[in-house]
mmCIF file of C-alpha atoms and ligand atoms in Angstrom:
data_model
loop_
_atom_site.group_PDB
_atom_site.id
_atom_site.type_symbol
_atom_site.label_atom_id
_atom_site.label_comp_id
_atom_site.label_asym_id
_atom_site.label_seq_id
_atom_site.Cartn_x
_atom_site.Cartn_y
_atom_site.Cartn_z
ATOM 1 C CA MET A 1 66.588 105.844 110.381
ATOM 2 C CA ARG A 2 66.515 102.820 108.197
ATOM 3 C CA THR A 3 70.349 102.819 108.269
ATOM 4 C CA THR A 4 70.169 103.159 112.184
ATOM 5 C CA ARG A 5 68.248 100.115 112.573
ATOM 6 C CA TYR A 6 70.423 98.061 109.965
ATOM 7 C CA ALA A 7 73.253 99.063 112.193
ATOM 8 C CA ALA A 8 71.859 97.890 115.191
ATOM 9 C CA SER A 9 70.833 94.527 113.773
ATOM 10 C CA LEU A 10 74.295 93.975 112.364
ATOM 11 C CA ALA A 11 75.720 94.555 115.771
ATOM 12 C CA ALA A 12 73.480 92.091 117.243
ATOM 13 C CA LEU A 13 74.489 89.632 114.605
ATOM 14 C CA GLY A 14 78.316 90.384 115.439
ATOM 15 C CA LEU A 15 77.361 89.608 118.915
ATOM 16 C CA MET A 16 75.641 86.250 118.167
ATOM 17 C CA LEU A 17 78.619 85.137 115.967
ATOM 18 C CA ALA A 18 80.919 85.998 118.820
ATOM 19 C CA ALA A 19 78.664 83.961 121.215
ATOM 20 C CA CYS A 20 78.716 81.060 118.867
ATOM 21 C CA GLY A 21 82.438 80.775 118.985
ATOM 22 C CA GLY A 22 84.712 80.180 116.001
ATOM 23 C CA SER A 23 88.180 80.803 115.568
ATOM 24 C CA GLU A 24 89.758 83.343 117.993
ATOM 25 C CA ALA A 25 91.085 85.503 115.212
ATOM 26 C CA GLY A 26 87.503 85.525 113.685
ATOM 27 C CA ASN A 27 86.106 86.614 116.976
ATOM 28 C CA GLN A 28 88.551 89.277 117.166
ATOM 29 C CA ALA A 29 87.667 90.609 114.002
ATOM 30 C CA GLU A 30 84.128 90.597 114.926
ATOM 31 C CA ASP A 31 84.923 92.422 118.045
ATOM 32 C CA ALA A 32 86.632 95.289 116.207
ATOM 33 C CA ALA A 33 83.830 95.455 113.529
ATOM 34 C CA ASP A 34 81.173 95.474 116.306
ATOM 35 C CA SER A 35 81.322 99.139 116.945
ATOM 36 C CA ASN A 36 78.961 99.961 119.565
ATOM 37 C CA VAL A 37 78.284 103.534 118.076
ATOM 38 C CA GLU A 38 74.920 105.032 118.604
ATOM 39 C CA VAL A 39 74.370 106.813 115.294
ATOM 40 C CA GLN A 40 72.275 110.098 115.974
ATOM 41 C CA GLU A 41 68.794 109.805 114.374
ATOM 42 C CA GLU A 42 68.130 113.656 114.307
ATOM 43 C CA VAL A 43 70.702 115.958 113.656
ATOM 44 C CA ASP A 44 70.674 119.846 113.653
ATOM 45 C CA PHE A 45 73.578 121.979 112.519
ATOM 46 C CA GLU A 46 73.964 125.655 111.341
ATOM 47 C CA ALA A 47 73.664 125.922 107.638
ATOM 48 C CA GLY A 48 76.709 126.276 105.887
ATOM 49 C CA THR A 49 78.957 124.423 108.496
ATOM 50 C CA THR A 50 81.003 121.131 107.701
ATOM 51 C CA MET A 51 78.638 119.411 110.074
ATOM 52 C CA ALA A 52 75.571 120.470 108.204
ATOM 53 C CA GLU A 53 76.973 119.647 104.834
ATOM 54 C CA LEU A 54 78.342 116.214 105.838
ATOM 55 C CA ALA A 55 74.905 115.363 107.840
ATOM 56 C CA GLU A 56 72.801 116.382 104.602
ATOM 57 C CA ALA A 57 75.174 114.333 102.511
ATOM 58 C CA GLY A 58 74.572 111.178 104.921
ATOM 59 C CA SER A 59 78.401 110.227 104.116
ATOM 60 C CA MET A 60 81.929 111.441 104.660
ATOM 61 C CA THR A 61 85.247 110.303 103.729
ATOM 62 C CA VAL A 62 87.830 109.403 106.385
ATOM 63 C CA GLY A 63 91.626 109.124 105.762
ATOM 64 C CA THR A 64 93.210 106.376 107.926
ATOM 65 C CA LYS A 65 96.125 103.833 107.922
ATOM 66 C CA PHE A 66 95.409 100.380 106.211
ATOM 67 C CA ASP A 67 98.464 98.595 107.622
ATOM 68 C CA GLN A 68 98.867 99.208 111.453
ATOM 69 C CA PRO A 69 97.170 96.540 113.508
ATOM 70 C CA GLY A 70 95.349 98.114 116.440
ATOM 71 C CA PHE A 71 94.808 101.471 114.872
ATOM 72 C CA GLY A 72 93.843 101.012 111.294
ATOM 73 C CA LEU A 73 94.265 97.647 109.624
ATOM 74 C CA LEU A 74 92.329 96.646 106.418
ATOM 75 C CA ASN A 75 90.229 93.495 106.984
ATOM 76 C CA PRO A 76 90.375 91.964 103.644
ATOM 77 C CA ASN A 77 86.883 90.216 104.099
ATOM 78 C CA THR A 78 84.985 93.104 104.782
ATOM 79 C CA GLU A 79 87.341 95.517 102.704
ATOM 80 C CA THR A 80 87.197 98.070 105.706
ATOM 81 C CA PRO A 81 89.678 98.977 108.184
ATOM 82 C CA GLU A 82 89.618 98.068 111.923
ATOM 83 C CA GLY A 83 91.296 99.806 114.790
ATOM 84 C CA PHE A 84 91.087 102.443 117.363
ATOM 85 C CA ASP A 85 91.556 105.379 114.855
ATOM 86 C CA VAL A 86 88.629 103.807 112.995
ATOM 87 C CA GLU A 87 86.614 103.740 116.050
ATOM 88 C CA ILE A 88 87.204 107.202 116.914
ATOM 89 C CA ALA A 89 86.085 108.217 113.186
ATOM 90 C CA LYS A 90 83.023 106.125 113.677
ATOM 91 C CA LEU A 91 82.144 107.958 116.906
ATOM 92 C CA ILE A 92 82.662 111.317 115.222
ATOM 93 C CA ALA A 93 80.468 110.328 112.229
ATOM 94 C CA ALA A 94 77.673 108.993 114.543
ATOM 95 C CA GLU A 95 77.243 112.425 116.002
ATOM 96 C CA LEU A 96 76.592 113.746 112.475
ATOM 97 C CA GLY A 97 74.071 111.073 111.862
ATOM 98 C CA ILE A 98 76.347 108.976 109.633
ATOM 99 C CA ALA A 99 76.473 105.304 110.157
ATOM 100 C CA PRO A 100 79.578 103.303 110.135
ATOM 101 C CA GLU A 101 78.511 101.599 106.713
ATOM 102 C CA ASP A 102 78.363 105.249 105.132
ATOM 103 C CA ILE A 103 81.863 106.228 105.867
ATOM 104 C CA GLU A 104 84.271 106.102 102.763
ATOM 105 C CA TRP A 105 87.530 104.875 103.961
ATOM 106 C CA THR A 106 90.495 106.283 102.093
ATOM 107 C CA GLU A 107 94.173 105.029 102.871
ATOM 108 C CA THR A 108 96.428 108.057 104.006
ATOM 109 C CA VAL A 109 99.974 107.238 104.509
ATOM 110 C CA SER A 110 102.002 109.433 106.624
ATOM 111 C CA ALA A 111 103.246 111.767 103.829
ATOM 112 C CA ASN A 112 99.822 112.360 102.049
ATOM 113 C CA ARG A 113 97.709 113.294 105.077
ATOM 114 C CA GLU A 114 98.260 117.053 104.701
ATOM 115 C CA PRO A 115 97.692 117.105 101.031
ATOM 116 C CA PHE A 116 94.680 114.991 101.049
ATOM 117 C CA LEU A 117 93.163 117.320 103.587
ATOM 118 C CA GLN A 118 94.288 120.317 101.695
ATOM 119 C CA ASN A 119 92.800 119.216 98.354
ATOM 120 C CA GLY A 120 89.697 117.791 99.743
ATOM 121 C CA GLN A 121 90.239 114.347 99.012
ATOM 122 C CA VAL A 122 89.118 113.409 102.676
ATOM 123 C CA ASP A 123 86.973 115.207 105.222
ATOM 124 C CA MET A 124 89.075 114.434 108.006
ATOM 125 C CA VAL A 125 92.083 112.112 108.952
ATOM 126 C CA VAL A 126 92.481 109.865 111.852
ATOM 127 C CA ALA A 127 95.681 108.148 111.322
ATOM 128 C CA THR A 128 98.221 107.800 114.345
ATOM 129 C CA TYR A 129 98.736 111.639 113.539
ATOM 130 C CA THR A 130 100.882 113.758 115.826
ATOM 131 C CA ILE A 131 99.852 117.243 116.410
ATOM 132 C CA ASN A 132 102.629 119.645 115.672
ATOM 133 C CA ASP A 133 103.339 123.214 114.671
ATOM 134 C CA ALA A 134 104.846 122.503 111.207
ATOM 135 C CA ARG A 135 101.540 120.348 110.328
ATOM 136 C CA LYS A 136 99.214 123.106 111.813
ATOM 137 C CA GLU A 137 100.814 125.810 109.200
ATOM 138 C CA LEU A 138 98.843 123.368 106.618
ATOM 139 C CA ILE A 139 95.952 121.981 108.381
ATOM 140 C CA ASP A 140 94.089 121.967 111.814
ATOM 141 C CA PHE A 141 94.070 119.293 114.617
ATOM 142 C CA ALA A 142 90.920 118.305 116.885
ATOM 143 C CA GLY A 143 92.154 116.446 120.022
ATOM 144 C CA PRO A 144 94.457 115.021 121.129
ATOM 145 C CA TYR A 145 92.636 111.926 121.851
ATOM 146 C CA TYR A 146 95.725 109.534 122.613
ATOM 147 C CA GLU A 147 99.398 110.052 123.540
ATOM 148 C CA ALA A 148 102.075 107.924 121.987
ATOM 149 C CA GLY A 149 105.731 108.015 122.102
ATOM 150 C CA GLN A 150 108.377 107.308 119.499
ATOM 151 C CA ASP A 151 109.915 103.958 120.459
ATOM 152 C CA ILE A 152 112.322 101.216 118.627
ATOM 153 C CA MET A 153 111.527 97.641 117.465
ATOM 154 C CA VAL A 154 114.213 95.209 116.929
ATOM 155 C CA ALA A 155 114.533 91.283 116.231
ATOM 156 C CA ALA A 156 113.781 89.178 118.976
ATOM 157 C CA GLY A 157 116.476 88.714 121.552
ATOM 158 C CA ASN A 158 117.749 92.316 120.467
ATOM 159 C CA PRO A 159 120.977 90.901 118.719
ATOM 160 C CA GLU A 160 122.362 94.605 118.248
ATOM 161 C CA GLY A 161 121.661 95.572 121.952
ATOM 162 C CA ILE A 162 119.757 98.677 121.047
ATOM 163 C CA GLU A 163 118.197 100.127 124.028
ATOM 164 C CA GLY A 164 117.596 103.711 123.013
ATOM 165 C CA PRO A 165 118.136 106.239 120.122
ATOM 166 C CA GLU A 166 121.606 106.860 120.802
ATOM 167 C CA ASP A 167 122.317 103.020 120.235
ATOM 168 C CA LEU A 168 121.207 103.619 116.446
ATOM 169 C CA ALA A 169 124.488 105.138 115.488
ATOM 170 C CA GLY A 170 125.950 103.265 112.852
ATOM 171 C CA LYS A 171 123.017 101.050 112.480
ATOM 172 C CA ASN A 172 120.421 100.531 109.822
ATOM 173 C CA VAL A 173 116.945 101.851 110.940
ATOM 174 C CA CYS A 174 113.690 101.986 109.216
ATOM 175 C CA SER A 175 111.162 104.485 109.221
ATOM 176 C CA VAL A 176 108.501 106.228 107.264
ATOM 177 C CA GLU A 177 108.714 109.326 104.852
ATOM 178 C CA GLY A 178 106.545 112.303 106.107
ATOM 179 C CA SER A 179 106.551 111.051 109.643
ATOM 180 C CA THR A 180 107.684 112.784 112.929
ATOM 181 C CA PRO A 181 109.999 109.791 113.939
ATOM 182 C CA ALA A 182 111.789 109.938 110.597
ATOM 183 C CA GLN A 183 112.316 113.579 111.273
ATOM 184 C CA ASN A 184 113.454 113.091 114.675
ATOM 185 C CA ILE A 185 116.204 110.674 113.632
ATOM 186 C CA ARG A 186 117.344 113.002 110.697
ATOM 187 C CA ASP A 187 117.564 115.882 113.137
ATOM 188 C CA ASN A 188 118.917 114.507 116.330
ATOM 189 C CA TYR A 189 120.496 111.043 115.373
ATOM 190 C CA PRO A 190 122.293 111.701 112.415
ATOM 191 C CA GLU A 191 124.705 108.950 112.727
ATOM 192 C CA ALA A 192 121.822 106.382 112.100
ATOM 193 C CA THR A 193 121.567 105.154 108.755
ATOM 194 C CA LEU A 194 117.961 105.831 107.889
ATOM 195 C CA THR A 195 115.677 103.668 105.361
ATOM 196 C CA LEU A 196 112.493 105.030 104.507
ATOM 197 C CA PHE A 197 109.415 103.409 103.220
ATOM 198 C CA ASP A 198 105.839 104.784 102.504
ATOM 199 C CA VAL A 199 104.329 102.582 105.215
ATOM 200 C CA TYR A 200 105.581 100.877 108.462
ATOM 201 C CA SER A 201 104.573 97.196 107.275
ATOM 202 C CA LYS A 202 107.451 97.609 104.675
ATOM 203 C CA CYS A 203 109.696 98.446 107.521
ATOM 204 C CA ALA A 204 108.650 95.298 109.188
ATOM 205 C CA ASP A 205 109.430 93.266 106.234
ATOM 206 C CA ALA A 206 112.747 94.954 106.111
ATOM 207 C CA LEU A 207 113.415 93.957 109.759
ATOM 208 C CA ALA A 208 112.334 90.522 109.045
ATOM 209 C CA ASN A 209 114.772 89.817 106.288
ATOM 210 C CA GLY A 210 117.608 91.603 107.923
ATOM 211 C CA GLN A 211 117.775 94.649 105.562
ATOM 212 C CA VAL A 212 117.757 96.776 108.684
ATOM 213 C CA ASP A 213 118.629 96.382 112.341
ATOM 214 C CA ALA A 214 115.530 98.411 113.714
ATOM 215 C CA VAL A 215 112.303 100.107 113.062
ATOM 216 C CA THR A 216 111.343 103.241 114.792
ATOM 217 C CA THR A 217 107.934 104.969 115.159
ATOM 218 C CA ASP A 218 105.531 105.350 117.771
ATOM 219 C CA ASN A 219 105.247 102.670 120.616
ATOM 220 C CA VAL A 220 101.724 101.745 119.913
ATOM 221 C CA ILE A 221 102.159 101.083 115.998
ATOM 222 C CA LEU A 222 105.162 98.996 116.968
ATOM 223 C CA THR A 223 103.254 97.124 119.444
ATOM 224 C CA GLY A 224 100.777 96.194 116.806
ATOM 225 C CA LEU A 225 103.615 94.949 114.452
ATOM 226 C CA VAL A 226 105.329 92.855 117.438
ATOM 227 C CA ALA A 227 102.016 91.326 118.026
ATOM 228 C CA GLY A 228 101.812 90.024 114.517
ATOM 229 C CA SER A 229 105.420 89.057 114.145
ATOM 230 C CA ASP A 230 104.884 85.586 115.677
ATOM 231 C CA GLY A 231 107.556 86.076 118.169
ATOM 232 C CA ALA A 232 110.152 87.486 115.574
ATOM 233 C CA PHE A 233 110.190 91.104 116.729
ATOM 234 C CA GLU A 234 110.424 92.891 120.255
ATOM 235 C CA LEU A 235 109.812 96.414 121.543
ATOM 236 C CA VAL A 236 112.706 98.001 123.317
ATOM 237 C CA GLY A 237 110.186 99.803 125.332
ATOM 238 C CA ASN A 238 111.944 103.015 126.118
ATOM 239 C CA PRO A 239 109.641 105.717 124.566
ATOM 240 C CA PHE A 240 111.728 109.073 123.907
ATOM 241 C CA THR A 241 109.333 111.453 122.488
ATOM 242 C CA GLU A 242 105.700 112.779 123.039
ATOM 243 C CA GLU A 243 103.307 111.988 119.957
ATOM 244 C CA PRO A 244 100.026 113.494 120.830
ATOM 245 C CA TYR A 245 97.438 112.052 118.245
ATOM 246 C CA GLY A 246 95.050 114.510 116.685
ATOM 247 C CA ILE A 247 92.236 114.374 114.180
ATOM 248 C CA GLY A 248 93.361 116.346 111.102
ATOM 249 C CA VAL A 249 90.669 118.807 109.617
ATOM 250 C CA PRO A 250 90.982 121.228 106.753
ATOM 251 C CA LYS A 251 92.973 124.511 107.980
ATOM 252 C CA GLY A 252 90.698 127.168 109.323
ATOM 253 C CA ASP A 253 87.446 125.044 109.771
ATOM 254 C CA ASP A 254 87.114 126.163 113.493
ATOM 255 C CA GLU A 255 83.497 125.101 113.871
ATOM 256 C CA PHE A 256 84.203 121.443 112.607
ATOM 257 C CA ARG A 257 87.343 121.257 115.067
ATOM 258 C CA ALA A 258 85.256 122.464 118.005
ATOM 259 C CA PHE A 259 82.369 119.907 116.901
ATOM 260 C CA ILE A 260 84.983 117.107 117.130
ATOM 261 C CA ASN A 261 86.560 118.187 120.454
ATOM 262 C CA ASP A 262 83.000 118.332 121.785
ATOM 263 C CA THR A 263 82.534 114.817 120.606
ATOM 264 C CA LEU A 264 85.833 113.452 121.919
ATOM 265 C CA GLU A 265 85.005 114.956 125.317
ATOM 266 C CA GLU A 266 81.572 113.192 125.322
ATOM 267 C CA ALA A 267 83.147 109.809 124.323
ATOM 268 C CA TYR A 268 85.530 110.270 127.343
ATOM 269 C CA GLU A 269 82.703 110.821 129.556
ATOM 270 C CA SER A 270 80.181 108.124 128.379
ATOM 271 C CA GLY A 271 82.914 105.495 128.118
ATOM 272 C CA ALA A 272 82.784 104.968 124.506
ATOM 273 C CA TRP A 273 86.346 106.258 124.052
ATOM 274 C CA ALA A 274 87.578 103.478 126.391
ATOM 275 C CA ASP A 275 85.297 100.838 125.006
ATOM 276 C CA ALA A 276 86.888 101.629 121.535
ATOM 277 C CA TRP A 277 90.246 101.103 122.988
ATOM 278 C CA ASP A 278 89.466 97.956 124.929
ATOM 279 C CA ARG A 279 88.071 96.385 121.482
ATOM 280 C CA THR A 280 91.143 97.447 119.370
ATOM 281 C CA ALA A 281 94.595 98.428 120.400
ATOM 282 C CA GLY A 282 93.900 97.482 124.091
ATOM 283 C CA ALA A 283 92.829 93.945 122.726
ATOM 284 C CA ILE A 284 96.142 93.470 120.923
ATOM 285 C CA SER A 285 98.569 95.016 123.480
ATOM 286 C CA GLY A 286 96.704 93.749 126.615
ATOM 287 C CA GLN A 287 96.932 97.418 127.996
ATOM 288 C CA GLU A 288 93.914 98.873 129.826
ATOM 289 C CA ALA A 289 92.608 102.117 128.349
ATOM 290 C CA PRO A 290 94.579 104.930 129.945
ATOM 291 C CA GLU A 291 93.334 108.413 131.204
ATOM 292 C CA PRO A 292 92.215 110.157 127.873
ATOM 293 C CA PRO A 293 94.265 113.410 127.320
ATOM 294 C CA ALA A 294 92.693 116.724 127.667
ATOM 295 C CA VAL A 295 91.584 118.146 124.225
ATOM 296 C CA ASP A 296 93.662 121.201 123.223
ATOM 297 C CA ARG A 297 91.228 123.938 122.035
ATOM 298 C CA TYR A 298 93.597 126.301 120.621
HETATM 299 N N1 LIG B 1 102.576 109.752 114.906
HETATM 300 C C1 LIG B 1 103.770 109.996 113.966
HETATM 301 C C2 LIG B 1 103.487 110.801 112.856
HETATM 302 O O1 LIG B 1 102.368 111.329 112.838
HETATM 303 C C3 LIG B 1 104.281 108.538 113.383
HETATM 304 C C4 LIG B 1 103.112 107.677 112.954
HETATM 305 C C5 LIG B 1 102.579 107.832 111.593
HETATM 306 O O2 LIG B 1 103.734 108.112 110.682
HETATM 307 O O3 LIG B 1 101.460 107.669 111.316
HETATM 308 O O4 LIG B 1 104.061 111.045 111.903
#
């Protein structure tokens, strides 16, 4: 209960700071940090479930991205990540009675999400994580809670005239190890020369210094990188896959998955999901919250 009150007063402080002005960037940071989550004060879960264990512990470990503006970006001042994925994780934690400040954030890059779930390094992963059958062999997914699509980012003015994946033939394109977009290029566009890093911010650096002609991954990740590029990059804007984002949980934990799906549906209903979007990815892209996707209770 103490932590709940503490969270509420922190939120009020955030509002006050925002109202007092300050730099625009500062205000944005306040907005993202100012989660409007209502932490449950009394929770009651069946003994032996993951929910009961986490609620009892009063903390949980969440894997997310640390270098993706709008979804999961580490704020060096607070040393915590900010973004839509981070807000989704906070909503789930709040239903377990866990306040945002009691979440331990672990950086998961694209390639280590399944192993981190498999070996228990994280309790769940919320990290622009596409639901697919290959991954479902190893872990399970709640959601989807968002639908992205693979797209391409190029230098401003599009000097190479890249309008879609077919135009990547003979070009140097950057993506990330262990990601669905990298796999798609390997499988379906083998004439592209693929450069792989562990995180997308390194692809952005490679595009900036001319080492590659293009970067490919989900449109919403690229939108965040374009927004941070000071006009150096642009999005082709022609998505060519479907990337439903799920919340990764350990394989076989059907109760935890069902609980997260319930929480997502409640957040759709209450407006908390749309509010989280507006304060994070929506604020960066200028795009209104879309209709949330139906969760898939497979
Ligand atoms: N959504 C894709 C994936 O899960 C690309 C984004 C990412 O690498 O996180 O692989």
